[in-house]
Amino acid sequence: MLESGDLRKGLKLEIDGEPYVIVQFEFVKPGKGQALYKCRLKNMLTGAQFDKNFRSGEKFIQADLEEHEMEYLYADGSNFCFMNTSTYEQDFLSEDQVGDATHFLKENTVCNILFFAGRPIGLTLPNFVELKIENTDPWVKGDTASGDSKPATLETGHVLQVPPFVEEGEVIRIDTRTGQYVERVKT
């Protein structure tokens, strides 16, 4: 059990059977009366955010969260299959749970899957992934009128901006946190 004095940004709580994370935190001590803990909570299942005040002395349950290293196997319609790399058990995440990670997710990518009460609720990609460029315009040497970047379609179908010297068929490294090109990968 946690008490209100333990509250801080990033802490994960279970309220009414659902996991929440504190995204903003402020301690307020009025001139008279009890101290207040003003928090902005984010539901880890739905993404909904709201403000809630807690009084000193309140007790909380810490969310039962676990993180497992899992390998992406395949997509089955709108579900994505992941296999635990240590137990070989398979779990599915929905398209909503995977979110924008689908842009950088290819088979055999190892991710961290977050579980709440034994069921998967979200994933974290590695910071950098290497993907092949399927389609991009050729670069004409000396062409500076088109700017310093051009669109490129990746093997996952995602389109991002790359420098003009990057060619079709090359493998590039992408930062999954920002979704931007980092460098070419030598093969």
PDB file of C-alpha atoms in Angstrom:
ATOM      1  CA  MET A   1       0.000   0.000   0.000  1.00  0.00           C
ATOM      2  CA  LEU A   2       1.126   3.506  -0.824  1.00  0.00           C
ATOM      3  CA  GLU A   3       0.244   6.663   1.085  1.00  0.00           C
ATOM      4  CA  SER A   4      -0.349  10.148  -0.280  1.00  0.00           C
ATOM      5  CA  GLY A   5       3.172  11.153   0.804  1.00  0.00           C
ATOM      6  CA  ASP A   6       4.549   8.620  -1.720  1.00  0.00           C
ATOM      7  CA  LEU A   7       2.859  10.318  -4.702  1.00  0.00           C
ATOM      8  CA  ARG A   8       5.206  11.636  -7.415  1.00  0.00           C
ATOM      9  CA  LYS A   9       5.329  12.065 -11.178  1.00  0.00           C
ATOM     10  CA  GLY A  10       5.574   8.739 -13.036  1.00  0.00           C
ATOM     11  CA  LEU A  11       4.067   6.655 -10.206  1.00  0.00           C
ATOM     12  CA  LYS A  12       1.599   4.013 -11.383  1.00  0.00           C
ATOM     13  CA  LEU A  13      -1.543   3.496  -9.278  1.00  0.00           C
ATOM     14  CA  GLU A  14      -4.556   1.230  -9.456  1.00  0.00           C
ATOM     15  CA  ILE A  15      -7.828   3.134  -9.007  1.00  0.00           C
ATOM     16  CA  ASP A  16     -11.196   1.373  -9.414  1.00  0.00           C
ATOM     17  CA  GLY A  17      -9.476  -1.656 -10.950  1.00  0.00           C
ATOM     18  CA  GLU A  18      -7.664   0.265 -13.710  1.00  0.00           C
ATOM     19  CA  PRO A  19      -4.005   1.375 -13.987  1.00  0.00           C
ATOM     20  CA  TYR A  20      -3.192   5.093 -13.937  1.00  0.00           C
ATOM     21  CA  VAL A  21       0.088   6.975 -14.187  1.00  0.00           C
ATOM     22  CA  ILE A  22       0.699  10.377 -12.592  1.00  0.00           C
ATOM     23  CA  VAL A  23       1.752  12.782 -15.374  1.00  0.00           C
ATOM     24  CA  GLN A  24       1.756  15.983 -13.278  1.00  0.00           C
ATOM     25  CA  PHE A  25       2.122  16.406  -9.541  1.00  0.00           C
ATOM     26  CA  GLU A  26       1.904  19.361  -7.156  1.00  0.00           C
ATOM     27  CA  PHE A  27       1.950  19.505  -3.349  1.00  0.00           C
ATOM     28  CA  VAL A  28      -0.209  22.295  -1.887  1.00  0.00           C
ATOM     29  CA  LYS A  29      -0.205  23.296   1.789  1.00  0.00           C
ATOM     30  CA  PRO A  30      -2.948  25.858   2.398  1.00  0.00           C
ATOM     31  CA  GLY A  31      -2.767  28.305   5.315  1.00  0.00           C
ATOM     32  CA  LYS A  32      -5.149  26.184   7.331  1.00  0.00           C
ATOM     33  CA  GLY A  33      -6.531  22.718   6.790  1.00  0.00           C
ATOM     34  CA  GLN A  34      -5.045  19.552   5.400  1.00  0.00           C
ATOM     35  CA  ALA A  35      -2.323  19.398   2.762  1.00  0.00           C
ATOM     36  CA  LEU A  36      -3.449  18.521  -0.776  1.00  0.00           C
ATOM     37  CA  TYR A  37      -1.751  16.527  -3.486  1.00  0.00           C
ATOM     38  CA  LYS A  38      -2.918  17.786  -6.892  1.00  0.00           C
ATOM     39  CA  CYS A  39      -2.358  15.170  -9.587  1.00  0.00           C
ATOM     40  CA  ARG A  40      -3.060  14.803 -13.284  1.00  0.00           C
ATOM     41  CA  LEU A  41      -3.753  11.127 -13.895  1.00  0.00           C
ATOM     42  CA  LYS A  42      -3.657   9.266 -17.214  1.00  0.00           C
ATOM     43  CA  ASN A  43      -5.549   6.019 -17.694  1.00  0.00           C
ATOM     44  CA  MET A  44      -3.057   3.510 -19.117  1.00  0.00           C
ATOM     45  CA  LEU A  45      -5.800   1.552 -20.892  1.00  0.00           C
ATOM     46  CA  THR A  46      -7.774   4.353 -22.568  1.00  0.00           C
ATOM     47  CA  GLY A  47      -5.329   7.279 -22.500  1.00  0.00           C
ATOM     48  CA  ALA A  48      -7.933   9.557 -20.885  1.00  0.00           C
ATOM     49  CA  GLN A  49      -6.522  12.224 -18.550  1.00  0.00           C
ATOM     50  CA  PHE A  50      -8.135  14.040 -15.634  1.00  0.00           C
ATOM     51  CA  ASP A  51      -7.204  16.055 -12.548  1.00  0.00           C
ATOM     52  CA  LYS A  52      -7.727  14.650  -9.054  1.00  0.00           C
ATOM     53  CA  ASN A  53      -6.900  15.986  -5.599  1.00  0.00           C
ATOM     54  CA  PHE A  54      -5.837  13.695  -2.778  1.00  0.00           C
ATOM     55  CA  ARG A  55      -5.681  14.548   0.930  1.00  0.00           C
ATOM     56  CA  SER A  56      -2.795  13.593   3.155  1.00  0.00           C
ATOM     57  CA  GLY A  57      -3.288  10.218   4.796  1.00  0.00           C
ATOM     58  CA  GLU A  58      -5.111   8.581   1.854  1.00  0.00           C
ATOM     59  CA  LYS A  59      -3.920   5.124   0.849  1.00  0.00           C
ATOM     60  CA  PHE A  60      -3.453   3.699  -2.659  1.00  0.00           C
ATOM     61  CA  ILE A  61      -2.752   0.394  -4.344  1.00  0.00           C
ATOM     62  CA  GLN A  62       0.303   0.274  -6.580  1.00  0.00           C
ATOM     63  CA  ALA A  63      -0.638  -0.965 -10.079  1.00  0.00           C
ATOM     64  CA  ASP A  64       0.263  -4.613 -10.760  1.00  0.00           C
ATOM     65  CA  LEU A  65       2.386  -3.942 -13.862  1.00  0.00           C
ATOM     66  CA  GLU A  66       5.004  -6.181 -15.416  1.00  0.00           C
ATOM     67  CA  GLU A  67       7.163  -5.717 -18.479  1.00  0.00           C
ATOM     68  CA  HIS A  68       8.298  -8.644 -20.617  1.00  0.00           C
ATOM     69  CA  GLU A  69      10.658  -8.794 -23.562  1.00  0.00           C
ATOM     70  CA  MET A  70       8.669 -10.172 -26.496  1.00  0.00           C
ATOM     71  CA  GLU A  71       9.286 -10.731 -30.183  1.00  0.00           C
ATOM     72  CA  TYR A  72       6.803  -9.561 -32.834  1.00  0.00           C
ATOM     73  CA  LEU A  73       5.749 -12.532 -34.969  1.00  0.00           C
ATOM     74  CA  TYR A  74       2.910 -11.526 -37.308  1.00  0.00           C
ATOM     75  CA  ALA A  75      -0.244  -9.480 -37.817  1.00  0.00           C
ATOM     76  CA  ASP A  76      -3.568 -11.311 -37.931  1.00  0.00           C
ATOM     77  CA  GLY A  77      -6.075  -8.782 -39.234  1.00  0.00           C
ATOM     78  CA  SER A  78      -6.137  -6.004 -36.640  1.00  0.00           C
ATOM     79  CA  ASN A  79      -4.308  -8.065 -33.979  1.00  0.00           C
ATOM     80  CA  PHE A  80      -0.563  -8.328 -33.553  1.00  0.00           C
ATOM     81  CA  CYS A  81       1.024 -11.528 -32.206  1.00  0.00           C
ATOM     82  CA  PHE A  82       4.008 -11.312 -29.843  1.00  0.00           C
ATOM     83  CA  MET A  83       5.987 -14.211 -28.319  1.00  0.00           C
ATOM     84  CA  ASN A  84       7.664 -14.077 -24.905  1.00  0.00           C
ATOM     85  CA  THR A  85      11.370 -14.715 -25.580  1.00  0.00           C
ATOM     86  CA  SER A  86      11.862 -16.676 -22.347  1.00  0.00           C
ATOM     87  CA  THR A  87       8.624 -18.711 -21.964  1.00  0.00           C
ATOM     88  CA  TYR A  88       7.578 -18.866 -25.670  1.00  0.00           C
ATOM     89  CA  GLU A  89       3.993 -17.949 -24.738  1.00  0.00           C
ATOM     90  CA  GLN A  90       2.125 -15.875 -27.301  1.00  0.00           C
ATOM     91  CA  ASP A  91      -0.082 -12.838 -26.634  1.00  0.00           C
ATOM     92  CA  PHE A  92      -2.027 -10.549 -28.936  1.00  0.00           C
ATOM     93  CA  LEU A  93      -2.257  -6.759 -28.897  1.00  0.00           C
ATOM     94  CA  SER A  94      -4.955  -4.849 -30.754  1.00  0.00           C
ATOM     95  CA  GLU A  95      -4.250  -2.149 -33.319  1.00  0.00           C
ATOM     96  CA  ASP A  96      -5.262   0.507 -30.750  1.00  0.00           C
ATOM     97  CA  GLN A  97      -2.808  -0.866 -28.179  1.00  0.00           C
ATOM     98  CA  VAL A  98       0.064  -0.923 -30.683  1.00  0.00           C
ATOM     99  CA  GLY A  99      -0.755   2.584 -31.969  1.00  0.00           C
ATOM    100  CA  ASP A 100       1.865   4.389 -34.046  1.00  0.00           C
ATOM    101  CA  ALA A 101       4.387   1.621 -33.399  1.00  0.00           C
ATOM    102  CA  THR A 102       2.921  -0.150 -36.464  1.00  0.00           C
ATOM    103  CA  HIS A 103       4.966   2.277 -38.605  1.00  0.00           C
ATOM    104  CA  PHE A 104       8.228   0.729 -37.378  1.00  0.00           C
ATOM    105  CA  LEU A 105       7.179  -2.817 -36.504  1.00  0.00           C
ATOM    106  CA  LYS A 106       8.518  -5.641 -38.667  1.00  0.00           C
ATOM    107  CA  GLU A 107       8.692  -9.370 -38.016  1.00  0.00           C
ATOM    108  CA  ASN A 108      11.247 -10.521 -35.413  1.00  0.00           C
ATOM    109  CA  THR A 109      11.486  -7.076 -33.765  1.00  0.00           C
ATOM    110  CA  VAL A 110      12.058  -7.481 -30.023  1.00  0.00           C
ATOM    111  CA  CYS A 111       9.878  -5.090 -27.948  1.00  0.00           C
ATOM    112  CA  ASN A 112       8.952  -4.599 -24.306  1.00  0.00           C
ATOM    113  CA  ILE A 113       5.284  -5.416 -23.669  1.00  0.00           C
ATOM    114  CA  LEU A 114       3.568  -3.929 -20.606  1.00  0.00           C
ATOM    115  CA  PHE A 115       1.148  -6.231 -18.754  1.00  0.00           C
ATOM    116  CA  PHE A 116      -1.532  -5.216 -16.251  1.00  0.00           C
ATOM    117  CA  ALA A 117      -3.013  -8.013 -14.131  1.00  0.00           C
ATOM    118  CA  GLY A 118      -1.665 -10.616 -16.542  1.00  0.00           C
ATOM    119  CA  ARG A 119      -2.981  -9.093 -19.791  1.00  0.00           C
ATOM    120  CA  PRO A 120      -0.995  -7.008 -22.314  1.00  0.00           C
ATOM    121  CA  ILE A 121      -1.893  -3.312 -22.486  1.00  0.00           C
ATOM    122  CA  GLY A 122       0.885  -1.673 -24.509  1.00  0.00           C
ATOM    123  CA  LEU A 123       4.341  -1.882 -25.983  1.00  0.00           C
ATOM    124  CA  THR A 124       7.615   0.005 -26.127  1.00  0.00           C
ATOM    125  CA  LEU A 125       9.740  -0.288 -29.269  1.00  0.00           C
ATOM    126  CA  PRO A 126      13.531  -0.266 -29.171  1.00  0.00           C
ATOM    127  CA  ASN A 127      14.895   3.293 -29.517  1.00  0.00           C
ATOM    128  CA  PHE A 128      16.252   2.584 -33.007  1.00  0.00           C
ATOM    129  CA  VAL A 129      15.067   0.245 -35.761  1.00  0.00           C
ATOM    130  CA  GLU A 130      16.569  -0.565 -39.152  1.00  0.00           C
ATOM    131  CA  LEU A 131      14.167  -0.644 -42.100  1.00  0.00           C
ATOM    132  CA  LYS A 132      14.599  -0.974 -45.852  1.00  0.00           C
ATOM    133  CA  ILE A 133      13.444   1.765 -48.232  1.00  0.00           C
ATOM    134  CA  GLU A 134      10.964   0.327 -50.741  1.00  0.00           C
ATOM    135  CA  ASN A 135      10.305   3.449 -52.802  1.00  0.00           C
ATOM    136  CA  THR A 136      11.826   6.924 -53.151  1.00  0.00           C
ATOM    137  CA  ASP A 137      12.625   9.364 -55.925  1.00  0.00           C
ATOM    138  CA  PRO A 138      16.123   9.102 -57.416  1.00  0.00           C
ATOM    139  CA  TRP A 139      18.623  11.802 -56.531  1.00  0.00           C
ATOM    140  CA  VAL A 140      19.932  14.009 -59.289  1.00  0.00           C
ATOM    141  CA  LYS A 141      23.398  15.285 -58.403  1.00  0.00           C
ATOM    142  CA  GLY A 142      23.384  19.059 -58.055  1.00  0.00           C
ATOM    143  CA  ASP A 143      19.609  19.236 -57.559  1.00  0.00           C
ATOM    144  CA  THR A 144      19.269  21.755 -54.761  1.00  0.00           C
ATOM    145  CA  ALA A 145      15.927  23.219 -55.786  1.00  0.00           C
ATOM    146  CA  SER A 146      13.951  20.371 -54.200  1.00  0.00           C
ATOM    147  CA  GLY A 147      15.203  21.128 -50.703  1.00  0.00           C
ATOM    148  CA  ASP A 148      17.139  19.056 -48.221  1.00  0.00           C
ATOM    149  CA  SER A 149      14.793  16.060 -47.901  1.00  0.00           C
ATOM    150  CA  LYS A 150      12.496  13.817 -49.899  1.00  0.00           C
ATOM    151  CA  PRO A 151       9.738  11.335 -49.004  1.00  0.00           C
ATOM    152  CA  ALA A 152      10.599   7.645 -48.779  1.00  0.00           C
ATOM    153  CA  THR A 153       8.283   4.649 -48.307  1.00  0.00           C
ATOM    154  CA  LEU A 154       9.601   2.021 -45.896  1.00  0.00           C
ATOM    155  CA  GLU A 155       9.053  -1.745 -46.005  1.00  0.00           C
ATOM    156  CA  THR A 156       6.331  -1.305 -43.358  1.00  0.00           C
ATOM    157  CA  GLY A 157       4.436   1.122 -45.622  1.00  0.00           C
ATOM    158  CA  HIS A 158       5.258   4.195 -43.522  1.00  0.00           C
ATOM    159  CA  VAL A 159       6.413   7.338 -45.354  1.00  0.00           C
ATOM    160  CA  LEU A 160       9.048   9.619 -43.802  1.00  0.00           C
ATOM    161  CA  GLN A 161      11.449  12.337 -44.927  1.00  0.00           C
ATOM    162  CA  VAL A 162      15.026  11.300 -45.740  1.00  0.00           C
ATOM    163  CA  PRO A 163      18.070  13.186 -47.098  1.00  0.00           C
ATOM    164  CA  PRO A 164      18.258  13.374 -50.917  1.00  0.00           C
ATOM    165  CA  PHE A 165      21.293  11.059 -51.170  1.00  0.00           C
ATOM    166  CA  VAL A 166      19.416   8.051 -49.714  1.00  0.00           C
ATOM    167  CA  GLU A 167      18.542   5.558 -52.465  1.00  0.00           C
ATOM    168  CA  GLU A 168      15.797   2.984 -52.961  1.00  0.00           C
ATOM    169  CA  GLY A 169      16.744  -0.435 -51.531  1.00  0.00           C
ATOM    170  CA  GLU A 170      19.047   0.963 -48.821  1.00  0.00           C
ATOM    171  CA  VAL A 171      18.575   0.165 -45.129  1.00  0.00           C
ATOM    172  CA  ILE A 172      18.262   3.154 -42.799  1.00  0.00           C
ATOM    173  CA  ARG A 173      18.195   3.583 -39.021  1.00  0.00           C
ATOM    174  CA  ILE A 174      15.161   5.383 -37.576  1.00  0.00           C
ATOM    175  CA  ASP A 175      14.635   6.838 -34.102  1.00  0.00           C
ATOM    176  CA  THR A 176      11.281   5.355 -32.986  1.00  0.00           C
ATOM    177  CA  ARG A 177      10.785   8.064 -30.346  1.00  0.00           C
ATOM    178  CA  THR A 178      10.728  10.878 -32.917  1.00  0.00           C
ATOM    179  CA  GLY A 179       9.991   8.906 -36.097  1.00  0.00           C
ATOM    180  CA  GLN A 180      12.899  10.545 -37.918  1.00  0.00           C
ATOM    181  CA  TYR A 181      15.752   9.320 -40.093  1.00  0.00           C
ATOM    182  CA  VAL A 182      19.065   8.929 -38.227  1.00  0.00           C
ATOM    183  CA  GLU A 183      21.583   7.381 -40.680  1.00  0.00           C
ATOM    184  CA  ARG A 184      22.192   4.880 -43.452  1.00  0.00           C
ATOM    185  CA  VAL A 185      23.153   1.375 -42.368  1.00  0.00           C
ATOM    186  CA  LYS A 186      26.062  -0.250 -44.150  1.00  0.00           C
ATOM    187  CA  THR A 187      25.216  -3.777 -45.255  1.00  0.00           C
TER     188      THR A 187
END
